[in-house]
């Protein structure tokens, strides 16, 4: 329940209810005010196909919506290739007139209780501020970097493949070809999120306000990859906004085209994987300049046995994890036995080498985005058994760094 107001303090608390289809314009007003912009009517209607009213929870005060949280249905890939259905928390905002009196906490409690009831093993979000979601059990799962490349100085190393096979296509053809390539990419990358048909329609709507002074999207496709970009004529820049490659041939082929655009000075990528090999295809790796590193997706484990037994492990591991979850009380002691071929995880009372871990840190470990030894140095994971720590450290590493690939 929402906290009660103190005598002489805040107005009465808000009440929570599920949203209805007709709430969307009012929800957009709360969200727009929260983030500091006005939604136009056509933007609200463009969002409607993605809006599933019963996935949105509202806080109302005196009949007026003063708080919102929603979720999108995704499938997320785990290390080893299995997927889990996972709600992606979104549209979180509380009216500026009603902040810091527990409305977000009440919305989060109700929403996450619903996720547990629905049987979700993990929930996901992207955060506007880094200090909000740790208390709700979320830990940073993907990092990405923005890069800038001065095109004329970016020379491919002799021996870098030049496979060709890239075509320029329009948005209609992109809509036909990209989803299948994206599905293949999602299957191989831990943390990657599925995109539904509705999501693809929305991505490729390419609304004016998303362009930030750039052109409408241009698209390149290869049999095993694609890139969507816009040109900023003023800055003489190509801005890559969405790119996935399933093979190294597609990666080299698309980058050769992106770096071949005469008349442009720079190519920028907002969300470049930390372990992308592009810089090593060039004679001067420094030409892929990192201009920022940001957290991307955060994850929260809701069902420890279901989440941990679904992934694969880089090395054999047999350990008891003592999970600490003050927000939802989904923690306890769990024995994990796993390896490259499979895993099982069950609740136990006692036994075995034990590693204590905050539930937020478990979300980080789950996708292989952070090493157990790093989390231990930060005090988010603890053990008196160095061998157990080493074993967890090795086992939870993933085949590549996690990427989520879809903002939400
Ligand atoms: C972030 C936001 C939703 C918080 O709503 P709220 O109703 O004021 O939050 P609550 O009062 O329920 O606070 C819950 C807890 O989070 C903390 N908290 C809330 N907002 C915080 C912030 N911006 N930074 C750090 N801590 C915050 C509170 O101190 C409180 O801590 P506690 O319960 O552990 O003591 C609201 O400030 C907002 O709408 N901001 C603008 C939009 C935004 O950033 N949304 C998040 C999108 S990811």
PDB file of C-alpha atoms in Angstrom, residues 3 9 72 88 93 135 144 152 181 195 225 227 246 298 315 355 400:
ATOM      1  CA  UNK A   3       2.378   5.257   2.625  1.00  0.00           C
ATOM      2  CA  UNK A   9       1.852  16.701   5.561  1.00  0.00           C
ATOM      3  CA  UNK A  72       6.644  -4.629 -22.761  1.00  0.00           C
ATOM      4  CA  UNK A  88      10.705  -4.870 -19.860  1.00  0.00           C
ATOM      5  CA  UNK A  93       7.081   8.387 -14.066  1.00  0.00           C
ATOM      6  CA  UNK A 135      16.918  -0.748  -4.275  1.00  0.00           C
ATOM      7  CA  UNK A 144      27.569   0.108 -24.530  1.00  0.00           C
ATOM      8  CA  UNK A 152      39.361   9.805 -43.928  1.00  0.00           C
ATOM      9  CA  UNK A 181      18.531 -11.284 -39.581  1.00  0.00           C
ATOM     10  CA  UNK A 195      11.420  -7.640 -31.494  1.00  0.00           C
ATOM     11  CA  UNK A 225      23.650  -8.203 -41.279  1.00  0.00           C
ATOM     12  CA  UNK A 227      22.734  -1.145 -40.768  1.00  0.00           C
ATOM     13  CA  UNK A 246      25.683 -12.342 -37.566  1.00  0.00           C
ATOM     14  CA  UNK A 298      19.354  -3.621 -16.049  1.00  0.00           C
ATOM     15  CA  UNK A 315      32.900 -24.200 -16.704  1.00  0.00           C
ATOM     16  CA  UNK A 355      28.648 -17.521  -1.919  1.00  0.00           C
ATOM     17  CA  UNK A 400      30.553 -12.591 -25.581  1.00  0.00           C
TER      18      UNK A 400
END
